[in-house]
PDB file of C-alpha atoms and ligand atoms in Angstrom:
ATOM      1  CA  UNK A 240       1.344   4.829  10.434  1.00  0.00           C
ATOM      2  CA  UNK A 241       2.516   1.458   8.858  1.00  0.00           C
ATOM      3  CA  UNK A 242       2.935   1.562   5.281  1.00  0.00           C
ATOM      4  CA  UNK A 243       3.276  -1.804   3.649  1.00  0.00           C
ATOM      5  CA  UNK A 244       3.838  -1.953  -0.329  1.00  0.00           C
ATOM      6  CA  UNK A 245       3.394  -4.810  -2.313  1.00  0.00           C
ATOM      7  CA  UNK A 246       3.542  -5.656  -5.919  1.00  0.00           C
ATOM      8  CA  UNK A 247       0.623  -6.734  -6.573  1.00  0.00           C
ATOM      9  CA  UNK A 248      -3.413  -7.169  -6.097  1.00  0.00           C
ATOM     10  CA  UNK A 249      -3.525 -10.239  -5.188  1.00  0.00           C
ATOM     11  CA  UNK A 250      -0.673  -9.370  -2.780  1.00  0.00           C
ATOM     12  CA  UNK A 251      -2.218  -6.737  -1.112  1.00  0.00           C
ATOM     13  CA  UNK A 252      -5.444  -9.161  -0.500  1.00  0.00           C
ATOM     14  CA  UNK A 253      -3.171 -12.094   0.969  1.00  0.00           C
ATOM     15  CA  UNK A 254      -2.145  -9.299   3.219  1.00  0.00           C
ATOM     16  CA  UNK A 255      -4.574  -7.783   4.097  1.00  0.00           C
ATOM     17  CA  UNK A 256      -6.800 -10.995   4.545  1.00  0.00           C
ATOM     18  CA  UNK A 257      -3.628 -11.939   7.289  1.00  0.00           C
ATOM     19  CA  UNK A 258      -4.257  -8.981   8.836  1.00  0.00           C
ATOM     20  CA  UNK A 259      -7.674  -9.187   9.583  1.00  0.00           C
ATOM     21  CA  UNK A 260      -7.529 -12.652  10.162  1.00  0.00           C
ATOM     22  CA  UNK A 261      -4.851 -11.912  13.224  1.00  0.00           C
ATOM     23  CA  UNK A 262      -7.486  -9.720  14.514  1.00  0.00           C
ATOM     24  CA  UNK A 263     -10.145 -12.464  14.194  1.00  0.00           C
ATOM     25  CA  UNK A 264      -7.737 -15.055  15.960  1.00  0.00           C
ATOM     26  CA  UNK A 265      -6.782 -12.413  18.537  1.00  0.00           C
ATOM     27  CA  UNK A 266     -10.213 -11.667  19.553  1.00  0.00           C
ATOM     28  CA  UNK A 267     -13.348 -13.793  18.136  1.00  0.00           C
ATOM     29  CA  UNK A 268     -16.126 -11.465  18.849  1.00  0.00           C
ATOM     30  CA  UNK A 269     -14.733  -8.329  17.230  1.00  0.00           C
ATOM     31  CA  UNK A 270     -16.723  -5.623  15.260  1.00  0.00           C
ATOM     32  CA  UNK A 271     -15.343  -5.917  11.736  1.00  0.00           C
ATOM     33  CA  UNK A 272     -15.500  -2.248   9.750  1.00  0.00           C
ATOM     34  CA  UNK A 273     -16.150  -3.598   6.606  1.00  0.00           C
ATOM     35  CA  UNK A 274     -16.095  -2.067   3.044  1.00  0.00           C
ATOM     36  CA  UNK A 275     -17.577  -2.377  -0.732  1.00  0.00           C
ATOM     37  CA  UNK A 276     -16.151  -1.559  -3.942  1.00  0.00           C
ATOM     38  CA  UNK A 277     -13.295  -3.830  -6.200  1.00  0.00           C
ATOM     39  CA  UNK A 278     -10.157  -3.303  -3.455  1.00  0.00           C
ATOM     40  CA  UNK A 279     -11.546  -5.323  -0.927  1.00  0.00           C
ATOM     41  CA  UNK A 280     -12.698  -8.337  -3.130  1.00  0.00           C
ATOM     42  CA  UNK A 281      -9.357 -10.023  -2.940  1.00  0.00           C
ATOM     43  CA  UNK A 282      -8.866  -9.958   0.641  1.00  0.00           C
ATOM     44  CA  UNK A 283     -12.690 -11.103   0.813  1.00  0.00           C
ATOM     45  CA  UNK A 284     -11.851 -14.415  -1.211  1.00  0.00           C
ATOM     46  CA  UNK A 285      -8.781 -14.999   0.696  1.00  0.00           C
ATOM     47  CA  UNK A 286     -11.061 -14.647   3.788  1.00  0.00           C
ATOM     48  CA  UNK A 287     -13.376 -17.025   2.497  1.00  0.00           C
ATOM     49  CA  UNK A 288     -10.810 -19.505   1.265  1.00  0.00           C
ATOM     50  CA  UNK A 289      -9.507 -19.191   5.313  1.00  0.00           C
ATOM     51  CA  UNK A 290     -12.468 -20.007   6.854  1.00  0.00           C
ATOM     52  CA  UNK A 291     -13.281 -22.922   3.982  1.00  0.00           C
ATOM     53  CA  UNK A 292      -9.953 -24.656   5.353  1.00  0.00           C
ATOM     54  CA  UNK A 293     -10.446 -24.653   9.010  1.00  0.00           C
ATOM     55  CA  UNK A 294      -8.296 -21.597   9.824  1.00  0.00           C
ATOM     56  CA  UNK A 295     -10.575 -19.197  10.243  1.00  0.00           C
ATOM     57  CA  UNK A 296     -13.675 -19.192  12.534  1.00  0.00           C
ATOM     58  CA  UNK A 297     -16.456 -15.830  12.410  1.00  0.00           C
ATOM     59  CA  UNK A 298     -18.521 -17.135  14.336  1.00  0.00           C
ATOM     60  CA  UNK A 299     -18.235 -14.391  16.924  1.00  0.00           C
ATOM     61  CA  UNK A 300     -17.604 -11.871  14.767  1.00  0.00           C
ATOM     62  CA  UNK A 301     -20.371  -9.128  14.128  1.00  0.00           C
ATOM     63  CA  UNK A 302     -19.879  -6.313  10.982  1.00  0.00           C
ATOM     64  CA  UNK A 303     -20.624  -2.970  10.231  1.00  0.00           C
ATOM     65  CA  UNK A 304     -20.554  -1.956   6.655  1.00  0.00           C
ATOM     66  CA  UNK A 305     -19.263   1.744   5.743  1.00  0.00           C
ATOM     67  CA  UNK A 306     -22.184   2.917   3.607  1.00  0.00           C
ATOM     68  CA  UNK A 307     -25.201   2.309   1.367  1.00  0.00           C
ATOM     69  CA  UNK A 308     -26.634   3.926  -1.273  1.00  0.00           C
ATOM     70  CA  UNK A 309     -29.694   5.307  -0.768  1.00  0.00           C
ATOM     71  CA  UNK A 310     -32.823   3.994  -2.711  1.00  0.00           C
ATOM     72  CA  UNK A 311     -31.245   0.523  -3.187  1.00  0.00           C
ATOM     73  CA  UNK A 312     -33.003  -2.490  -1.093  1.00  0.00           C
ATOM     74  CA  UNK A 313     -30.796  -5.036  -0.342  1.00  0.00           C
ATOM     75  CA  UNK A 314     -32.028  -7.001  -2.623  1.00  0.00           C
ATOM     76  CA  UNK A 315     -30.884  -4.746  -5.160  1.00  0.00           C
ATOM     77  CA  UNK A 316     -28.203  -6.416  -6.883  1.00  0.00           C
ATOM     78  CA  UNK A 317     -26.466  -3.166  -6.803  1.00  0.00           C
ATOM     79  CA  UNK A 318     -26.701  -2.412  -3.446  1.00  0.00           C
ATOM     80  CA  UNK A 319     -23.844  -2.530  -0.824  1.00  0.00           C
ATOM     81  CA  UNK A 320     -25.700  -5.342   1.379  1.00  0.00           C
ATOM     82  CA  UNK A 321     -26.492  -7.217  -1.755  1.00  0.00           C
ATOM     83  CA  UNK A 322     -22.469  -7.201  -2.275  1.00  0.00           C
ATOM     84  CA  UNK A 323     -21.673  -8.001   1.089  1.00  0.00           C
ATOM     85  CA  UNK A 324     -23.987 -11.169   1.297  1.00  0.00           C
ATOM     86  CA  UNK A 325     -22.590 -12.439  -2.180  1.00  0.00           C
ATOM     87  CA  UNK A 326     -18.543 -11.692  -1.790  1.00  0.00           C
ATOM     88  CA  UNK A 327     -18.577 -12.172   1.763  1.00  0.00           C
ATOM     89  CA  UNK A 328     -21.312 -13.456   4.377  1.00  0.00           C
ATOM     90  CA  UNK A 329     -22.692 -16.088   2.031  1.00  0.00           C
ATOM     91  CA  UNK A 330     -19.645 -17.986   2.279  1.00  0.00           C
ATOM     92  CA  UNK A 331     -18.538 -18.102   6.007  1.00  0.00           C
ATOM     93  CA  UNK A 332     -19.573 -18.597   9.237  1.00  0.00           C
ATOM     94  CA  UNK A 333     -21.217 -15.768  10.316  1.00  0.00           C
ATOM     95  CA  UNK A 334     -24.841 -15.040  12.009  1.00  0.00           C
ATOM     96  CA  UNK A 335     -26.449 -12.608   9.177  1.00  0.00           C
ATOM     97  CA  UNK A 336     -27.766 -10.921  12.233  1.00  0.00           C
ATOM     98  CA  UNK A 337     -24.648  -9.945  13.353  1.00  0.00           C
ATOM     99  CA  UNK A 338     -24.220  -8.461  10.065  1.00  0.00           C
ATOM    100  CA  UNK A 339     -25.151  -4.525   9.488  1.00  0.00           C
ATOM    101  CA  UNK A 340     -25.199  -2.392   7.048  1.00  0.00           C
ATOM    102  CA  UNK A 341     -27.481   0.779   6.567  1.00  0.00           C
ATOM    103  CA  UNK A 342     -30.694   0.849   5.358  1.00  0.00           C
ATOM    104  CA  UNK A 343     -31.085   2.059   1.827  1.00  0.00           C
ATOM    105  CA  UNK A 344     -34.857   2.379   1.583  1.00  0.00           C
ATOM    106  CA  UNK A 345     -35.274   3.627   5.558  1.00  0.00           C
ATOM    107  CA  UNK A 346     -38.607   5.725   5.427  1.00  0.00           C
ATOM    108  CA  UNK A 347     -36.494   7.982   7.823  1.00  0.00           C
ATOM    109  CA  UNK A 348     -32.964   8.514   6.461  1.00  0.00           C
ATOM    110  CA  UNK A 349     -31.969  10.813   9.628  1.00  0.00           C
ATOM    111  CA  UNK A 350     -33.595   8.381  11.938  1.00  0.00           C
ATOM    112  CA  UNK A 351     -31.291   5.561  10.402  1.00  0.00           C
ATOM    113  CA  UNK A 352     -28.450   7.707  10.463  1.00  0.00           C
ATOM    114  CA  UNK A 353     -28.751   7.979  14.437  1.00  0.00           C
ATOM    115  CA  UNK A 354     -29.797   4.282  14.844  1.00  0.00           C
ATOM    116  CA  UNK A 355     -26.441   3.600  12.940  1.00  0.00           C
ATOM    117  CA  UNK A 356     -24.294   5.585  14.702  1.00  0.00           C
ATOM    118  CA  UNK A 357     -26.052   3.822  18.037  1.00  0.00           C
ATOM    119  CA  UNK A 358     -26.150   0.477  17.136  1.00  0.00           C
ATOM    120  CA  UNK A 359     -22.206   1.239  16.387  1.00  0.00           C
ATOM    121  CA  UNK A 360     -21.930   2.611  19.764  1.00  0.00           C
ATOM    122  CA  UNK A 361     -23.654  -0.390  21.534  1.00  0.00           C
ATOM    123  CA  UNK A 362     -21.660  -3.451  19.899  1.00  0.00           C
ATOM    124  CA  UNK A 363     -18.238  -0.894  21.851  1.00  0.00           C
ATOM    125  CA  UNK A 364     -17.034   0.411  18.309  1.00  0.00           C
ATOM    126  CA  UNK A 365     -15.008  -1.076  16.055  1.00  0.00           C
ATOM    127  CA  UNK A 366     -12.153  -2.899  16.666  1.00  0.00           C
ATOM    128  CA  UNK A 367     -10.870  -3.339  13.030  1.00  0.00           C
ATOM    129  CA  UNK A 368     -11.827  -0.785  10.003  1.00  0.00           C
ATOM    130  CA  UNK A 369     -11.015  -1.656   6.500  1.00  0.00           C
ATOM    131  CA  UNK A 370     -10.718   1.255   4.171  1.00  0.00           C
ATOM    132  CA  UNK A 371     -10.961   1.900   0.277  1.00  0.00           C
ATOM    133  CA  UNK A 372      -9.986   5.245  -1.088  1.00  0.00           C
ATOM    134  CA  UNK A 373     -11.616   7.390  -3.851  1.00  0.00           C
ATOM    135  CA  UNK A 374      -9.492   8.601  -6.880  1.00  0.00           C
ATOM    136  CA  UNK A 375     -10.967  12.123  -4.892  1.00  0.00           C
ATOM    137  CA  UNK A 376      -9.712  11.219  -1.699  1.00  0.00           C
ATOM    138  CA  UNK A 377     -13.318  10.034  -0.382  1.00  0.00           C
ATOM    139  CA  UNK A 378     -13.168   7.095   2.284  1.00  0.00           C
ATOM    140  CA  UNK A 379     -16.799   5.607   3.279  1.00  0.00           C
ATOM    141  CA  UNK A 380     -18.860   8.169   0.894  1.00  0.00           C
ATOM    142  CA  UNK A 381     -17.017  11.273   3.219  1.00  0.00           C
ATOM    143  CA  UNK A 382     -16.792  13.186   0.103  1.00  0.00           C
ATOM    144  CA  UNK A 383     -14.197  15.958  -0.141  1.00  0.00           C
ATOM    145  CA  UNK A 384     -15.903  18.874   1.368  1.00  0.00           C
ATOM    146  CA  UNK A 385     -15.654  22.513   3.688  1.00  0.00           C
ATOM    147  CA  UNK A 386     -15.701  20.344   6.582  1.00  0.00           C
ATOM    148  CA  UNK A 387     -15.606  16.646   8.081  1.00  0.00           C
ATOM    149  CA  UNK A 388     -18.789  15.412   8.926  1.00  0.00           C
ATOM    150  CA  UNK A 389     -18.563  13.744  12.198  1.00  0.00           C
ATOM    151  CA  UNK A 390     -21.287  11.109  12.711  1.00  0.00           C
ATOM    152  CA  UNK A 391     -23.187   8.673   9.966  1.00  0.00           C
ATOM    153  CA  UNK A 392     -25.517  11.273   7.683  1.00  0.00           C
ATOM    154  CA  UNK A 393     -26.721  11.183   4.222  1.00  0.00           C
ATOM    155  CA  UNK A 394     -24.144  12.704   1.421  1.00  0.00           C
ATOM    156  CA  UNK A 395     -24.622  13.568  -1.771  1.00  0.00           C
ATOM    157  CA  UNK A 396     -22.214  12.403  -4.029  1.00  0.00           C
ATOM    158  CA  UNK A 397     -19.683  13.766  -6.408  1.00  0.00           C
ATOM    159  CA  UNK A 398     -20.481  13.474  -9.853  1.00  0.00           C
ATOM    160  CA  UNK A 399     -16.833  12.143 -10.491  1.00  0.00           C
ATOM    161  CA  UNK A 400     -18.358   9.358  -8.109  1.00  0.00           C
ATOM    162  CA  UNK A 401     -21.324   8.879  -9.598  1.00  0.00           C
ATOM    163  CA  UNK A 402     -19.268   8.420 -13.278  1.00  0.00           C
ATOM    164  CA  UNK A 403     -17.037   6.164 -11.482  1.00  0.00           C
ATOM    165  CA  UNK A 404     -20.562   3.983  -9.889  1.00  0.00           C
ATOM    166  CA  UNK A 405     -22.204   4.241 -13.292  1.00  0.00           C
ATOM    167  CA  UNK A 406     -19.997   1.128 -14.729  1.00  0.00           C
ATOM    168  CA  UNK A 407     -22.027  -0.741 -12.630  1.00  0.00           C
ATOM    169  CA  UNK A 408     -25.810  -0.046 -13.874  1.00  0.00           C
ATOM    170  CA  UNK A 409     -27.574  -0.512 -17.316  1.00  0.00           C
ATOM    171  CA  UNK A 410     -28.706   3.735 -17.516  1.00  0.00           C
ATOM    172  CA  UNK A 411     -26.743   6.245 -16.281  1.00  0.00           C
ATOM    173  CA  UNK A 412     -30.614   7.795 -14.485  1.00  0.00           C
ATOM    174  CA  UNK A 413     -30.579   4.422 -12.604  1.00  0.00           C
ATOM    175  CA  UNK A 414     -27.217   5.310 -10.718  1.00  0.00           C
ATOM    176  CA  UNK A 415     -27.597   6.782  -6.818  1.00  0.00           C
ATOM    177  CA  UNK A 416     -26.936  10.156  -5.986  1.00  0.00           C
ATOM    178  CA  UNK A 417     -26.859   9.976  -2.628  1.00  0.00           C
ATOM    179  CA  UNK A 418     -25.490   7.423   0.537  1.00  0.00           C
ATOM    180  CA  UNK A 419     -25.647   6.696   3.566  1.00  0.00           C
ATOM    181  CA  UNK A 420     -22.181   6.616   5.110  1.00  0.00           C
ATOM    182  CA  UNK A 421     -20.592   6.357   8.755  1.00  0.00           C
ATOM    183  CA  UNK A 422     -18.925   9.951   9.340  1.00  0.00           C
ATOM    184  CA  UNK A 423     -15.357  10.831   9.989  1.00  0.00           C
ATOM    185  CA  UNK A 424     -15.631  10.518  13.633  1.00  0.00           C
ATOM    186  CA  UNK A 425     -17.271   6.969  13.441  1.00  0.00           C
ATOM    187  CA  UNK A 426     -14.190   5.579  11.394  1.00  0.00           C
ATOM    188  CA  UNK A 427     -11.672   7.629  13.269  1.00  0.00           C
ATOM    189  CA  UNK A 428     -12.816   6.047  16.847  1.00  0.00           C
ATOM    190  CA  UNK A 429     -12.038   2.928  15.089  1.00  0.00           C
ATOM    191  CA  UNK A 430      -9.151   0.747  17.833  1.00  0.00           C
ATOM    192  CA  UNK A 431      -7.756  -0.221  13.935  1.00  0.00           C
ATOM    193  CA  UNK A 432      -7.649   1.205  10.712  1.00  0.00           C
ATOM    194  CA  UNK A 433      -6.480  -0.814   7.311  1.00  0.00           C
ATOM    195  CA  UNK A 434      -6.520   0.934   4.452  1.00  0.00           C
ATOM    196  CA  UNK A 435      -6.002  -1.218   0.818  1.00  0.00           C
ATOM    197  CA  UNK A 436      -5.269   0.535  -2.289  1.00  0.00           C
ATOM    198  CA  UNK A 437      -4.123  -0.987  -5.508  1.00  0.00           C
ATOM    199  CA  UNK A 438      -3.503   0.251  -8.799  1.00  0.00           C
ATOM    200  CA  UNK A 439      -1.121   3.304 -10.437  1.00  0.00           C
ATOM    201  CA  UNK A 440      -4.275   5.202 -10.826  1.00  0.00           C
ATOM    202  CA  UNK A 441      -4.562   5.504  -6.811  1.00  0.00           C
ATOM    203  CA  UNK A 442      -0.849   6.291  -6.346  1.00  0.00           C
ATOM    204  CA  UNK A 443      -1.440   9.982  -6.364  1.00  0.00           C
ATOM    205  CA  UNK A 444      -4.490  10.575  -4.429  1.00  0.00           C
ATOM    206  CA  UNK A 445      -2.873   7.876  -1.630  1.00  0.00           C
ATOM    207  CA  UNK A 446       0.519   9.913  -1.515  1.00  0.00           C
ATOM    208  CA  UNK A 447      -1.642  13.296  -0.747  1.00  0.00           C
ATOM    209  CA  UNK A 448      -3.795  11.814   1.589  1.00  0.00           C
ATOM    210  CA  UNK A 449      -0.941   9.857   3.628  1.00  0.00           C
ATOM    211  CA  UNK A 450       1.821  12.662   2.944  1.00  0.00           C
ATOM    212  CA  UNK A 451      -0.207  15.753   2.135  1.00  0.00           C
ATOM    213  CA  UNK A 452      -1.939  18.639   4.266  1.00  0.00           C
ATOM    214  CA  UNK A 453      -4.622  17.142   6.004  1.00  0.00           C
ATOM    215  CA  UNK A 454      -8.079  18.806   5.174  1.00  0.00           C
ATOM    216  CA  UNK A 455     -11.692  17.583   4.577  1.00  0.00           C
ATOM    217  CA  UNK A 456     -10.977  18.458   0.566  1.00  0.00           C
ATOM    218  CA  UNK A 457      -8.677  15.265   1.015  1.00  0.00           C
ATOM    219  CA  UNK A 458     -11.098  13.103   3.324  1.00  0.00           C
ATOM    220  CA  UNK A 459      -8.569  10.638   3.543  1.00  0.00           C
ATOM    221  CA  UNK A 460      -6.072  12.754   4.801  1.00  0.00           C
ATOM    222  CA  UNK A 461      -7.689  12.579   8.169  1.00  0.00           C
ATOM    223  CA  UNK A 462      -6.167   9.459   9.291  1.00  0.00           C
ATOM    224  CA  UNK A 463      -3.048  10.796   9.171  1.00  0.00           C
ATOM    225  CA  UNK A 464      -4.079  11.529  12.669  1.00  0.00           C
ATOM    226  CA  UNK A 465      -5.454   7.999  13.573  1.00  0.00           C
ATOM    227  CA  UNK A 466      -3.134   5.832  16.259  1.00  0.00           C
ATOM    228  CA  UNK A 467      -3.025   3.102  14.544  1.00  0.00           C
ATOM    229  CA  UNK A 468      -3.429   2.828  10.859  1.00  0.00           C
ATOM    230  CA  UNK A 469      -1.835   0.257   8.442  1.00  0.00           C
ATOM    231  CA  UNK A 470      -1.695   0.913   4.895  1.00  0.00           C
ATOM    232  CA  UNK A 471      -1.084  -2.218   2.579  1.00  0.00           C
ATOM    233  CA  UNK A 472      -0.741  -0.523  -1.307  1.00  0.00           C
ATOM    234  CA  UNK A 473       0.542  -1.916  -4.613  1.00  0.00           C
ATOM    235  CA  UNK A 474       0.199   1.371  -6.448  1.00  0.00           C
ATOM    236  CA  UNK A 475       3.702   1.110  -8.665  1.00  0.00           C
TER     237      UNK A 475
HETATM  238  C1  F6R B 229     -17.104   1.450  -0.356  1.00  0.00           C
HETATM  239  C2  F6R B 229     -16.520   2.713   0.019  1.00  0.00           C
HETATM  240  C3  F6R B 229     -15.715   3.539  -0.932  1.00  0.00           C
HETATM  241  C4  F6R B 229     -14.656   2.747  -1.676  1.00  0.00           C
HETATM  242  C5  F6R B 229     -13.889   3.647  -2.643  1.00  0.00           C
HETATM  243  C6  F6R B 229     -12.863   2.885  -3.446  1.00  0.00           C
HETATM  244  O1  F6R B 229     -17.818   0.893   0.734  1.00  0.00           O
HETATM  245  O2  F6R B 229     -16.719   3.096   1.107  1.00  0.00           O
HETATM  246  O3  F6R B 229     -15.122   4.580  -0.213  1.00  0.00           O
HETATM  247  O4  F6R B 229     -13.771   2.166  -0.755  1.00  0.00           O
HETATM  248  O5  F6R B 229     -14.791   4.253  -3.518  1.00  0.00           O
HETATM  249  O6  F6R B 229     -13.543   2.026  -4.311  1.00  0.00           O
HETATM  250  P1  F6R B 229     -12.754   0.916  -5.159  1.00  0.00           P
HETATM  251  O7  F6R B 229     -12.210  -0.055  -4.180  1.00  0.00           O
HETATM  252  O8  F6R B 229     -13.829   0.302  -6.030  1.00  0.00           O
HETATM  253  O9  F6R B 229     -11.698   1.632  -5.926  1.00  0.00           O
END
């Protein structure tokens, strides 16, 4: 495990952003992990402002987003693919149909869930994961829990997550309770994991789930056991 602290957001996004953007250079048609939520929004702009200047080339690249929330088209201005297209894809290079993310309104959530995990298997897994983490330990929606659920499946979330998700929509009834997310497994057979974190708030939860017991209560803490994970943090 790399741990690499900086002092800031923006910081951790310029980092981050050079990270991924090795990976890009190094190999042009990898399978980008990709994530939602307000740590990765940085490192998204700084991605965009690369491939705006002629350093940067996706192109080749093909994505799989963490999770969805079920119920949410991707219209939905909520929804995980609608935040994608808008902080992300609409800005560079990339073939939208190399672009995935799960279904939110799939008539057959199961059937989704296995066409995920397949269509993840098919592109050769992912060669670079980026990673939030919860205030509960949660990466993807893998919320804590008796066990770690291996493959992509349908969770329902916390309410401490819903609270935290209900900032972003006008009635508190309008707010998903459940998601779509890869599984434990799925972002563990990832060839790269980089997790971002930002903020005192996250300092605690990140120290547990780097430096603590590793159990499914902690999601997180499972990639303590991951090859080759890179932490870049500005939680002081
Ligand atoms: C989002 C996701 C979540 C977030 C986590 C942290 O796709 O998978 O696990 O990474 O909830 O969210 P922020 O970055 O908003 O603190």
């Amino acid at each position: 495990m790399r741990v690499i602290k900086v002092g800031s957001y923006d910081q951790m996004s310029r980092t981050a952003a050079n990270i991924i953007a090795a990976q890009i250079i190094m190999k042009p048609d990898s399978v980008l992990g990709l994530a939602t939520g307000s740590s990765p929004i940085g490192t998204y702009k700084r991605l965009i402002e690369m491939n705006k200047s002629g350093d940067l080339d996706f192109s080749g690249i093909t994505t799989v987003n963490l999770d969805e929330y079920c119920g949410l088209s991707g219209s939905h201005d909520q929804s995980y693919r609608y935040f994608m297209n808008t902080n992300l894809f609409d800005h560079i290079n990339i073939k939208k149909e190399n672009t995935h993310v799960p279904d939110g309104v799939a008539a057959d959530y199961d059937e989704e869930c296995r066409r995920y995990d397949k269509l993840i298997e098919e592109l050769g897994g992912i060669d670079l994961q980026l990673l939030g983490i919860g205030h509960n330990g949660h990466i993807g929606f893998n919320e804590p829990d008796e066990v770690f659920e291996k493959y992509t499946h349908v969770m329902d979330l916390k309410q401490s997550t819903i609270d935290a998700n209900s900032r972003f929509f006008a009635k508190k009834e309008d707010v998903p309770m459940q998601a779509i997310t890869m599984g434990i497994k799925t972002i563990m057979s990832a060839k790269k994991i980089l997790l971002i974190a930002s903020g005192a708030d996250k300092k605690e939860i990140l120290e547990r789930a780097l430096y603590g017991p590793i159990t499914p209560n902690v999601p997180a803490s499972v990639l303590q056991l991951h090859p080759d994970l890179t932490v870049v943090c500005s939680v002081d």
